[in-house]
Tab-separated table of C-alpha atoms in Angstrom:
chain	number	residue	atom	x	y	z
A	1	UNK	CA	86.078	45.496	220.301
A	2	UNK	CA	87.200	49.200	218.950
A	3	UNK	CA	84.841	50.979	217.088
A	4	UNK	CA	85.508	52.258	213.855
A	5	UNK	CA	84.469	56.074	212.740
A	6	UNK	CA	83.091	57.414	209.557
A	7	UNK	CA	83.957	60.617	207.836
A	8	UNK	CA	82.511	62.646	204.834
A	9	UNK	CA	82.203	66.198	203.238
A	10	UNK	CA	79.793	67.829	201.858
A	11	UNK	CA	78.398	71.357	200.306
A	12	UNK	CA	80.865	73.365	198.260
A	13	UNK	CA	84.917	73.071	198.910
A	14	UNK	CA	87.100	75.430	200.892
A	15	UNK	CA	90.460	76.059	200.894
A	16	UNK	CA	90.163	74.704	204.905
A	17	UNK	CA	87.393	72.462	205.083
A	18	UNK	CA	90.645	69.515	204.119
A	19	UNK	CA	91.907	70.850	207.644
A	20	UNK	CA	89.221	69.413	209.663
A	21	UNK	CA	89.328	66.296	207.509
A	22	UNK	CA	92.792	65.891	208.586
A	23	UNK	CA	91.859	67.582	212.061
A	24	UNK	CA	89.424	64.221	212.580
A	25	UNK	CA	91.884	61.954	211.347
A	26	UNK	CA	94.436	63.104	214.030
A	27	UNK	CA	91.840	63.191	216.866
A	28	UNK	CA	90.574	59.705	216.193
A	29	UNK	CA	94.306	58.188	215.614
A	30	UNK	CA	95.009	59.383	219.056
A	31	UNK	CA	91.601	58.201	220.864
A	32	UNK	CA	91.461	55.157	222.983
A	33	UNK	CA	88.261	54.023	221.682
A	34	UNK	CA	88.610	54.537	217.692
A	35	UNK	CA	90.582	51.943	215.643
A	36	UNK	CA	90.032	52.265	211.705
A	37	UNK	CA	88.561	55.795	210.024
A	38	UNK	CA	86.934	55.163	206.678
A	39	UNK	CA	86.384	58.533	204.084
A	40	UNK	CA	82.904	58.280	202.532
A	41	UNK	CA	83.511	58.988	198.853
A	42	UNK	CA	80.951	62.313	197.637
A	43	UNK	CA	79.231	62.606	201.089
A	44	UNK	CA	76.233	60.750	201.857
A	45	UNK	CA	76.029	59.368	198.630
A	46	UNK	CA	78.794	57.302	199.364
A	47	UNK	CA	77.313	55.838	202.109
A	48	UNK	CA	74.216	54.388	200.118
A	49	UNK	CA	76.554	53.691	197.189
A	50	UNK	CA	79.213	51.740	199.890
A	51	UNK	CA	82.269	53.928	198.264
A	52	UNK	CA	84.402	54.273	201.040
A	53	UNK	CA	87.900	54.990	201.649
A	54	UNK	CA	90.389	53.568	204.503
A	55	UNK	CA	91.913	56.975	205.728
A	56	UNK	CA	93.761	55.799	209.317
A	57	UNK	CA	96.394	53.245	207.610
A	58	UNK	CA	97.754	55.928	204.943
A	59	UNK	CA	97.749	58.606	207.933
A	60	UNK	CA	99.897	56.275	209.326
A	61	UNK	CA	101.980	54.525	207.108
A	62	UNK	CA	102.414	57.588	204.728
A	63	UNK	CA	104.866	60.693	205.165
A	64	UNK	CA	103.222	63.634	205.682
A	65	UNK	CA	100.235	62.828	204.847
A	66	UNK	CA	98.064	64.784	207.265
A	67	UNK	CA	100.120	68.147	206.635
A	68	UNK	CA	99.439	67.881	202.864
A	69	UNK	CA	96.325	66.999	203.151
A	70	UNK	CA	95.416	69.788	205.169
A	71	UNK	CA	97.092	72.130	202.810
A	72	UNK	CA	95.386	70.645	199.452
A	73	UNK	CA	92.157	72.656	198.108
A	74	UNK	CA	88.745	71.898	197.670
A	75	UNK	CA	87.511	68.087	199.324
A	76	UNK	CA	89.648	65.234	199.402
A	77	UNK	CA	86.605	63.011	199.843
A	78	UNK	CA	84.498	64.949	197.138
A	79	UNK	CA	81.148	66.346	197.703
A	80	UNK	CA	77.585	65.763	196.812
A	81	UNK	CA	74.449	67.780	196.658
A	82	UNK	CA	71.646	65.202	198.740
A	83	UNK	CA	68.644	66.915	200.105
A	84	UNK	CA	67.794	63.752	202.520
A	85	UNK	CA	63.989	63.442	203.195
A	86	UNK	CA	62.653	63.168	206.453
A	87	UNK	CA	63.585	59.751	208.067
A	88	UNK	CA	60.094	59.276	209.565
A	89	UNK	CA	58.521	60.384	206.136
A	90	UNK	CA	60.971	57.682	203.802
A	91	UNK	CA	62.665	55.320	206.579
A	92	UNK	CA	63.824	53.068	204.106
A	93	UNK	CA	66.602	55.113	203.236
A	94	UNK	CA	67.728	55.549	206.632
A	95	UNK	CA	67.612	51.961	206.926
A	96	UNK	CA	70.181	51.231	204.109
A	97	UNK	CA	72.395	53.863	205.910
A	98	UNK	CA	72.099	52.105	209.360
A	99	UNK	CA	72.882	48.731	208.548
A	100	UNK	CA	75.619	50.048	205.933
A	101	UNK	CA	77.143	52.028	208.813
A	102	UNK	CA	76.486	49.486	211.488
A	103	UNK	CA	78.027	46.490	208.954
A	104	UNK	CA	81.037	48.446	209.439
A	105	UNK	CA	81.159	48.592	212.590
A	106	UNK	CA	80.776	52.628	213.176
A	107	UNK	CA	80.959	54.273	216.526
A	108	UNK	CA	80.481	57.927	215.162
A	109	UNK	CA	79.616	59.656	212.146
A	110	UNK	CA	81.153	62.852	211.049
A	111	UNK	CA	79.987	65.279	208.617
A	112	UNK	CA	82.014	68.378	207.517
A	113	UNK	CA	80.048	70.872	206.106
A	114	UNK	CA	77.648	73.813	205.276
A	115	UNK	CA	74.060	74.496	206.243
A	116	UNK	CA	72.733	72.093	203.646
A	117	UNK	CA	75.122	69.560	205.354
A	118	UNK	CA	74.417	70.715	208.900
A	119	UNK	CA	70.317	69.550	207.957
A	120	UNK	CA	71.711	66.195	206.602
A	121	UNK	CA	73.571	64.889	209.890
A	122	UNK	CA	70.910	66.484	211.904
A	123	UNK	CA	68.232	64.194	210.076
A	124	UNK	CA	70.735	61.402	210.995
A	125	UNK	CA	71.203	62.047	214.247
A	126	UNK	CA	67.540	62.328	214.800
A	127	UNK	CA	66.982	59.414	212.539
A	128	UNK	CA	69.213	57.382	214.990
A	129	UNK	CA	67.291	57.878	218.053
A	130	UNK	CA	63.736	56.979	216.786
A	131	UNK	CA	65.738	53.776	215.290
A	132	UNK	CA	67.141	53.106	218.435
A	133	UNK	CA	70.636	53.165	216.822
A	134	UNK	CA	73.738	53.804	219.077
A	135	UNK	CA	76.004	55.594	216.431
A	136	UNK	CA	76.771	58.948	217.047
A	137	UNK	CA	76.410	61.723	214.843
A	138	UNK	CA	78.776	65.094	214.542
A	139	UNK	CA	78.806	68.353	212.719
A	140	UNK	CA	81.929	70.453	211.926
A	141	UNK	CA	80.867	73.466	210.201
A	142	UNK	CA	83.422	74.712	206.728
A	143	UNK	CA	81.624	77.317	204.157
A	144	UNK	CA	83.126	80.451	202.461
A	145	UNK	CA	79.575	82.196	202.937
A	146	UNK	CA	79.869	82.671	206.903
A	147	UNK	CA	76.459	82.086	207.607
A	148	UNK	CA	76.368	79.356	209.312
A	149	UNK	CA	74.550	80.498	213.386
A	150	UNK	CA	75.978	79.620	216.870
A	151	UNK	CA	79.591	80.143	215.922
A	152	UNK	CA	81.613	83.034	215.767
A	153	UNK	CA	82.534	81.993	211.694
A	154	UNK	CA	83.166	79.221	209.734
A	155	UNK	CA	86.465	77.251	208.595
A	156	UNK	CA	87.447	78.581	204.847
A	157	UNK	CA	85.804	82.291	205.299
A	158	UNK	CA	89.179	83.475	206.560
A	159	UNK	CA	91.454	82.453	203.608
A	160	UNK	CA	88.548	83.498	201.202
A	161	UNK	CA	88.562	86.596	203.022
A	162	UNK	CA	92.621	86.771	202.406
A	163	UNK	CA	92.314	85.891	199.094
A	164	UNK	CA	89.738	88.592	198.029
A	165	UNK	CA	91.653	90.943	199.680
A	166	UNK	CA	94.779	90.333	198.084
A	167	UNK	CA	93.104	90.212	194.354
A	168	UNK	CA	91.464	93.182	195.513
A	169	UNK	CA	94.867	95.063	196.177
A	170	UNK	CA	96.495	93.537	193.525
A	171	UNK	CA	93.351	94.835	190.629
A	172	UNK	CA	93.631	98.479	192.147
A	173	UNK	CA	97.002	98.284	191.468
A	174	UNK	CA	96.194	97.507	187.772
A	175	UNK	CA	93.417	100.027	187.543
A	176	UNK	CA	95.990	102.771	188.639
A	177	UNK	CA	98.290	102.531	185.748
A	178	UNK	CA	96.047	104.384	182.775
A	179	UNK	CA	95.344	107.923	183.113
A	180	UNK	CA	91.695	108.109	182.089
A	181	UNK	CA	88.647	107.205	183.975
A	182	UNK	CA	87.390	104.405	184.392
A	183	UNK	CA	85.262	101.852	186.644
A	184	UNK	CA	85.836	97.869	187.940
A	185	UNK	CA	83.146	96.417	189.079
A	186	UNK	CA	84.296	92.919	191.394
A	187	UNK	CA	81.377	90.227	191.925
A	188	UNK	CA	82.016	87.826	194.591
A	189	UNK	CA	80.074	85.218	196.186
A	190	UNK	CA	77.660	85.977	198.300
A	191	UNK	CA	74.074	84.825	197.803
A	192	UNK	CA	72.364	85.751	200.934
A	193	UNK	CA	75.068	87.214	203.215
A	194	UNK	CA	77.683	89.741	202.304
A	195	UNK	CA	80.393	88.341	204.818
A	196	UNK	CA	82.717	87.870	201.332
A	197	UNK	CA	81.826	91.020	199.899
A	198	UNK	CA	83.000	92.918	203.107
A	199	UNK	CA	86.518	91.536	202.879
A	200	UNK	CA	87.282	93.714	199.805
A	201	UNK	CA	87.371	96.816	202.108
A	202	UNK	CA	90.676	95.183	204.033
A	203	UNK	CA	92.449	95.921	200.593
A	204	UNK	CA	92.536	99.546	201.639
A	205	UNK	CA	96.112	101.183	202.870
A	206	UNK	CA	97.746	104.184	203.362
A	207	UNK	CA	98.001	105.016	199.481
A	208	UNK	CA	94.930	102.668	197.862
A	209	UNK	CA	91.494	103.569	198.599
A	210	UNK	CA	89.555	101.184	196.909
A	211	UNK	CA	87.334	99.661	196.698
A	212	UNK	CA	85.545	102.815	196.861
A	213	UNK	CA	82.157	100.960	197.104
A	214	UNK	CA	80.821	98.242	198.553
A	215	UNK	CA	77.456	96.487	197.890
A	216	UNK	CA	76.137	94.191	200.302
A	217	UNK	CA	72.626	91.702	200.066
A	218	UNK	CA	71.785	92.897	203.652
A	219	UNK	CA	70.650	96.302	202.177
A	220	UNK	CA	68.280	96.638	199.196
A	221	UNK	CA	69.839	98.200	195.990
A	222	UNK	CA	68.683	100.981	193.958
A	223	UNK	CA	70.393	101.033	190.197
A	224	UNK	CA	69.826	104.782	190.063
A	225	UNK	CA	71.640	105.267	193.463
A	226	UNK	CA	73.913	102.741	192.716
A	227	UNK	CA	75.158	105.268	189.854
A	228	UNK	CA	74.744	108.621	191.262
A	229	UNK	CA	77.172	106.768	194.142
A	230	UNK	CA	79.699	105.725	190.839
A	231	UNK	CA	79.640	109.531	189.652
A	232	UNK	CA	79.937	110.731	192.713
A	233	UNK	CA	83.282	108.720	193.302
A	234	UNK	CA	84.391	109.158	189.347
A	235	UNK	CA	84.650	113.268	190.317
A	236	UNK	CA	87.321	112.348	193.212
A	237	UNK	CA	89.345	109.706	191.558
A	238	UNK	CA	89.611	108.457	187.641
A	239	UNK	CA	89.789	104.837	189.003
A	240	UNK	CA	86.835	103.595	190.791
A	241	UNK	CA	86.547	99.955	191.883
A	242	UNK	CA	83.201	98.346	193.259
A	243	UNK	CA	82.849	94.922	194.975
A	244	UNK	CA	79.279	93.875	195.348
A	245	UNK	CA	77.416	90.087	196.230
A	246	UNK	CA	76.502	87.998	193.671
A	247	UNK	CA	73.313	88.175	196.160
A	248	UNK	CA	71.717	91.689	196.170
A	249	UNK	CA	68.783	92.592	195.395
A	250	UNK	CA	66.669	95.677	194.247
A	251	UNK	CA	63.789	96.848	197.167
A	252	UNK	CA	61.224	94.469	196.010
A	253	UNK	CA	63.571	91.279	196.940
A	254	UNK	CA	64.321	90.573	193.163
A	255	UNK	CA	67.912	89.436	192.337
A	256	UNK	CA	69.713	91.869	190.484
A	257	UNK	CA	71.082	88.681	188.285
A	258	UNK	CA	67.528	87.038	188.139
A	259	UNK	CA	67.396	86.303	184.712
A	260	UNK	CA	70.308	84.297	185.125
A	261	UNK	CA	69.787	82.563	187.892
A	262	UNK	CA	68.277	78.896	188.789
A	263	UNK	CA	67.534	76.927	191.685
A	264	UNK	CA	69.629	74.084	193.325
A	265	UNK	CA	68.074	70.645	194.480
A	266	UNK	CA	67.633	72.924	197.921
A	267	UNK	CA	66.026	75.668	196.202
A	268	UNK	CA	69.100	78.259	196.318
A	269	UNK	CA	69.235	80.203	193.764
A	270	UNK	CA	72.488	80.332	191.586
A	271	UNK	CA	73.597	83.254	190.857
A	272	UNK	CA	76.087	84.939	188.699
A	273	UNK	CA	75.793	87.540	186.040
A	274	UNK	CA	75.257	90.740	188.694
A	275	UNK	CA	78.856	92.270	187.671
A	276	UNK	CA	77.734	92.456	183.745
A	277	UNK	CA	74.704	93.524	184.527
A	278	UNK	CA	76.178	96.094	186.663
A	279	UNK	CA	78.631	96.747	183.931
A	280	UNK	CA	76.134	97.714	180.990
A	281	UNK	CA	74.484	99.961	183.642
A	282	UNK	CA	77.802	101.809	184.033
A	283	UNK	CA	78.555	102.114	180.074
A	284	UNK	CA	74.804	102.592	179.362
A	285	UNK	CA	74.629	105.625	181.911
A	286	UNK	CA	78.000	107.209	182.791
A	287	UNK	CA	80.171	106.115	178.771
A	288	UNK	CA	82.986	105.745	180.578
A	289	UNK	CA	85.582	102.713	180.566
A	290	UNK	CA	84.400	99.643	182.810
A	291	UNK	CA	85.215	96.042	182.987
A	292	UNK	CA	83.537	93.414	185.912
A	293	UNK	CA	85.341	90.319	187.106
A	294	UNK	CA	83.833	87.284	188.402
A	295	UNK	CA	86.519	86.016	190.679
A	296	UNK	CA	84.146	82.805	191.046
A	297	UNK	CA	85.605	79.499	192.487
A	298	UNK	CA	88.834	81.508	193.107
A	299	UNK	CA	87.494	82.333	196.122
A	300	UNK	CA	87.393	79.059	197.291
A	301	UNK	CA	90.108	76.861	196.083
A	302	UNK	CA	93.635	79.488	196.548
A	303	UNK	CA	94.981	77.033	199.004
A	304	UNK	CA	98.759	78.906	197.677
A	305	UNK	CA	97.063	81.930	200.017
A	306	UNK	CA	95.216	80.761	202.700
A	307	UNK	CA	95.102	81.685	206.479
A	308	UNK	CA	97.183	79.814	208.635
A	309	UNK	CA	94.444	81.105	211.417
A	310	UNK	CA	91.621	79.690	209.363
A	311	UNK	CA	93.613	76.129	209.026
A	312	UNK	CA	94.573	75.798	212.716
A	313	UNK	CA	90.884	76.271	213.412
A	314	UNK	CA	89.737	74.045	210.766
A	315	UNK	CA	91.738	71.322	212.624
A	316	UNK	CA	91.031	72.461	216.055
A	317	UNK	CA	87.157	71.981	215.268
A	318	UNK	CA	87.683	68.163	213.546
A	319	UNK	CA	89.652	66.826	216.811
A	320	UNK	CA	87.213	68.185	218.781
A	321	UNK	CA	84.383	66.714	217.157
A	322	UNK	CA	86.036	63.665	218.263
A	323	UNK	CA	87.050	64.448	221.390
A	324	UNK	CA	83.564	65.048	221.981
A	325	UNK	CA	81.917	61.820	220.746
A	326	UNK	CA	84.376	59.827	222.849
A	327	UNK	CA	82.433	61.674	226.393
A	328	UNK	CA	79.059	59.848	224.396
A	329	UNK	CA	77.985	63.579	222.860
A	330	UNK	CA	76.042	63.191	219.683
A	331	UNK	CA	73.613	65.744	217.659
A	332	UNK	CA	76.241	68.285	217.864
A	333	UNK	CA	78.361	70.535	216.096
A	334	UNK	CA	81.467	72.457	217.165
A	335	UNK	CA	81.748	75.938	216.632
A	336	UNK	CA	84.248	78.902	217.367
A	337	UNK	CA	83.358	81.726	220.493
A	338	UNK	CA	85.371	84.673	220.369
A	339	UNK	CA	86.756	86.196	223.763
A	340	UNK	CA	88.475	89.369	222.445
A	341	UNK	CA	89.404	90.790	219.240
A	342	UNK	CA	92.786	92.216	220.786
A	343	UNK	CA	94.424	90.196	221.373
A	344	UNK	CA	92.189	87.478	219.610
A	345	UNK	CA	91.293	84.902	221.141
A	346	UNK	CA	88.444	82.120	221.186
A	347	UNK	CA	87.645	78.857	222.459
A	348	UNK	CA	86.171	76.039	220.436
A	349	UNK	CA	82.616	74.565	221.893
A	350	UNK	CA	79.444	72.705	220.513
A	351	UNK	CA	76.338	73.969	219.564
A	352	UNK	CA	73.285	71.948	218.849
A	353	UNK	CA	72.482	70.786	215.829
A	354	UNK	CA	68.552	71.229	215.654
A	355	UNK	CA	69.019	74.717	216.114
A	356	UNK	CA	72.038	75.461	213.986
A	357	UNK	CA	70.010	74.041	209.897
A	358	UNK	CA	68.322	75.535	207.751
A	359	UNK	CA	68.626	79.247	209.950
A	360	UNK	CA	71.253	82.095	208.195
A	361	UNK	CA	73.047	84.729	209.783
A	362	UNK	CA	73.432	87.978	208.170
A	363	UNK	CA	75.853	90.287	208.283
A	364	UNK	CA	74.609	93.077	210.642
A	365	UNK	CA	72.837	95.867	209.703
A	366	UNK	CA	75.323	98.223	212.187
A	367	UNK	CA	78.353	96.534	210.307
A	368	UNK	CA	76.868	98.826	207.185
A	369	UNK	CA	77.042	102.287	206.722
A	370	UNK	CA	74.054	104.873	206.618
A	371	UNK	CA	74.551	104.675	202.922
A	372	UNK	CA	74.583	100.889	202.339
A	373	UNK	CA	77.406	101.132	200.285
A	374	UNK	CA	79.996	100.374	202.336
A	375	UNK	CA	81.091	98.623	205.732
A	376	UNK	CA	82.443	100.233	208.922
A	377	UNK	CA	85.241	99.365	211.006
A	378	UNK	CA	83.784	97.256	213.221
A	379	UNK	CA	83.254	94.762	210.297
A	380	UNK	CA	87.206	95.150	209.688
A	381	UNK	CA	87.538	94.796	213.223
A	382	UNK	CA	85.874	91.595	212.808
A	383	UNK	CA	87.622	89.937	210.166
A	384	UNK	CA	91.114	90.806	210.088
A	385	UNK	CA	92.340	88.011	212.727
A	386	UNK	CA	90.590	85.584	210.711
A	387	UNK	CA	93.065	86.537	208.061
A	388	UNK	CA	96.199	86.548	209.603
A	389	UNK	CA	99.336	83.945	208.780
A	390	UNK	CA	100.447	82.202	206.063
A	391	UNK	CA	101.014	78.605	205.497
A	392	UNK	CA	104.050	76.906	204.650
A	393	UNK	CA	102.896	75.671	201.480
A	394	UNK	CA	105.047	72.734	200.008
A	395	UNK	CA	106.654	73.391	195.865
A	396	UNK	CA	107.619	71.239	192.962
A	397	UNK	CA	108.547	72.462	189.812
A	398	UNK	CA	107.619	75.789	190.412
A	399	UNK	CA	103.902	74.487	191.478
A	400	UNK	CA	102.178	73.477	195.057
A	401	UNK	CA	102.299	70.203	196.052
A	402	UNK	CA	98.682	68.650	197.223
A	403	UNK	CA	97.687	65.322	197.884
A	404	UNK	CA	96.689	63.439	194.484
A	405	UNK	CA	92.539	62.862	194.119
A	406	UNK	CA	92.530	60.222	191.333
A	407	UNK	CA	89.456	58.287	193.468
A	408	UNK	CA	87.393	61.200	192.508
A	409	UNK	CA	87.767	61.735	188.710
A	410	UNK	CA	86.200	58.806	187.720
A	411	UNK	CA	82.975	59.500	184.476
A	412	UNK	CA	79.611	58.858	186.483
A	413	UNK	CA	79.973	59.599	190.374
């Protein structure tokens, strides 16, 4: 008898993590040993809530269903925010999962995700070998942050990247038009790693120079250098655009936005607020015109501009997820190893899971200048294959076309 697989996301969306949905879907539709893939509805929690989804009969019974769903933002499946406790400290839990998952009849288990979601199928996998359980248990990585370790980057930091670039082009061609000075100040995601952040610098051309600075939460920050750096770039040019991390933090550690911020059920601090606080600095100190913008969940969901190198990975890293299970690996996740830059190239591999949750990765200190406010090539040099393609993104009625995601708006999931 076939086994069946199980797949679920987790974390927060990306405009690619949909890719290695559909990337999983293809792989196990062409294995020999997977029959029927079932979608667990808001990540683990549909597992202990049994609120699944049949994925492999509408994959293939219904027209292009794979391509749009690998074009469609944010999850398909929906998300949760679990912390699971340790399976030897509340075993009960991991219990209800087994038997739920073994009822079924599941083979493998696959969990697309973040760090947060990397520590979940890690406690599973573990949790399956002291239970003497034969499933097997996959990570493939998706987050917007790039922090996940052991791979090169993650699915959905490429079309973020893209898309902050663009809007960052597209707001220093705004800020050009008035002839009088003044200052933007761009906040983008970024909590503990300014991976995002350095994207705004691919904005730059032959005639746009911004942004001019470039704030990172690698490098402590100093408000009074912060706007000695502003009036020193106000005397060159009457438009001066800054993108800093919703992260940084002044030399003590503190959060720039700390009065604003709370912690998440994993104890991350959520941030937002550093661009107006940055703001009244710049008015206080310099009374010149200045605005911030929040570009937010933008960054995230602008599947109309994402990388078509970002969603060819995304896939590439879901099939081989279950390519991999099908040889009998388990406690793994796949990741990306770049070969060369130019031309790029890469090869997807696994990593192991124990040593991939709960550990960062930073953007290096060599990737910053002197200064710490701004990056150096080798950062560009870095990211600009990750941006590169665009996808042939389906219209109706002057709007994209995505799949539909009525099973997720329903009052009390």
């Amino acid at each position: 008898m076939k086994k069946h697989i199980m797949v679920a996301q987790s974390g927060g969306p990306t405009a690619a993590i949909n890719a290695s949905l559909a990337g999983v879907i293809r792989g196990a539709l062409g294995s020999g040993i997977y029959d029927k893939i079932y979608g667990s509805i808001h990540g683990i929690s549909g597992v202990l809530n049994e609120n699944f989804m049949e994925l492999s009969e509408r994959a293939r019974t219904e027209e292009h269903f794979l391509e749009r769903l690998a074009l469609s933002p944010a999850m398909f499946l929906g998300s949760c925010r679990v912390k699971m406790s340790d399976p030897l400290e509340e075993p009960e839990i991991y219990d209800q999962i087994f038997h739920t998952l073994e009822k079924m009849h599941i083979g493998a288990f696959f969990y697309i995700g973040g760090n947060d979601s990397m520590d979940t199928i890690t406690k599973l996998s573990i949790a399956a070998k002291a239970f003497g359980s034969h499933i097997l248990f996959a990570g493939v990585p998706k987050t917007i942050d790039n922090d996940l370790i052991h791979t090169d980057h993650t699915p959905g930091y490429g079309s973020a990247a893209k898309y902050i670039a663009s809007s960052m082009l597209e707001i220093a061609h705004d800020t050009y038009i008035y002839d009088l000075p003044c200052v933007t100040i761009v906040e983008i995601m970024g909590r503990d790693a300014g991976w995002l952040t350095s994207a705004a610098a691919l904005a730059r051309n032959e005639y746009n120079k911004t942004p001019q600075l470039i704030y990172l939460p690698e490098v402590p920050f100093s408000r009074s250098r912060f706007v000695a750096d502003v009036k020193n770039e106000l005397k060159k040019s009457k438009n001066v655009v800054v993108a800093v991390s919703e992260g940084i933090r002044d030399e003590k550690g503190i959060y720039i936005s700390a009065k604003e911020a709370v912690a998440d059920k994993f104890g991350h601090m959520q941030l937002s607020g550093v661009g107006k606080v940055l703001e009244n600095i710049i008015k206080r100190e310099l009374h010149v015109k200045v605005r911030s913008i929040e570009l937010n969940i933008l960054q995230r969901c602008a599947a109309h501009i994402t990388s078509a190198q970002d969603l060819k990975e995304s896939e590439e890293l879901g099939e081989m997820a279950v390519k991999l299970t099908e040889n009998g690996k388990t406690g793994f996740m796949t990741s990306i190893h770049r070969i060369s830059d130019t031309p790029y190239r890469y090869e997807i591999r696994q990593a192991s899971l124990t040593e991939i949750a709960n550990k960062e990765r930073s953007v290096p200190r060599e990737w910053i200048n002197e200064a710490g406010n701004d990056v150096t090539e080798d950062m560009l040099r870095y990211i600009r294959p990750l941006i590169a393609g665009e996808t042939a993104t389906e219209w109706k009625d002057g709007l994209p076309v995505y799949l539909p995601v009525p099973h997720l708006n329903h009052a009390g999931e």
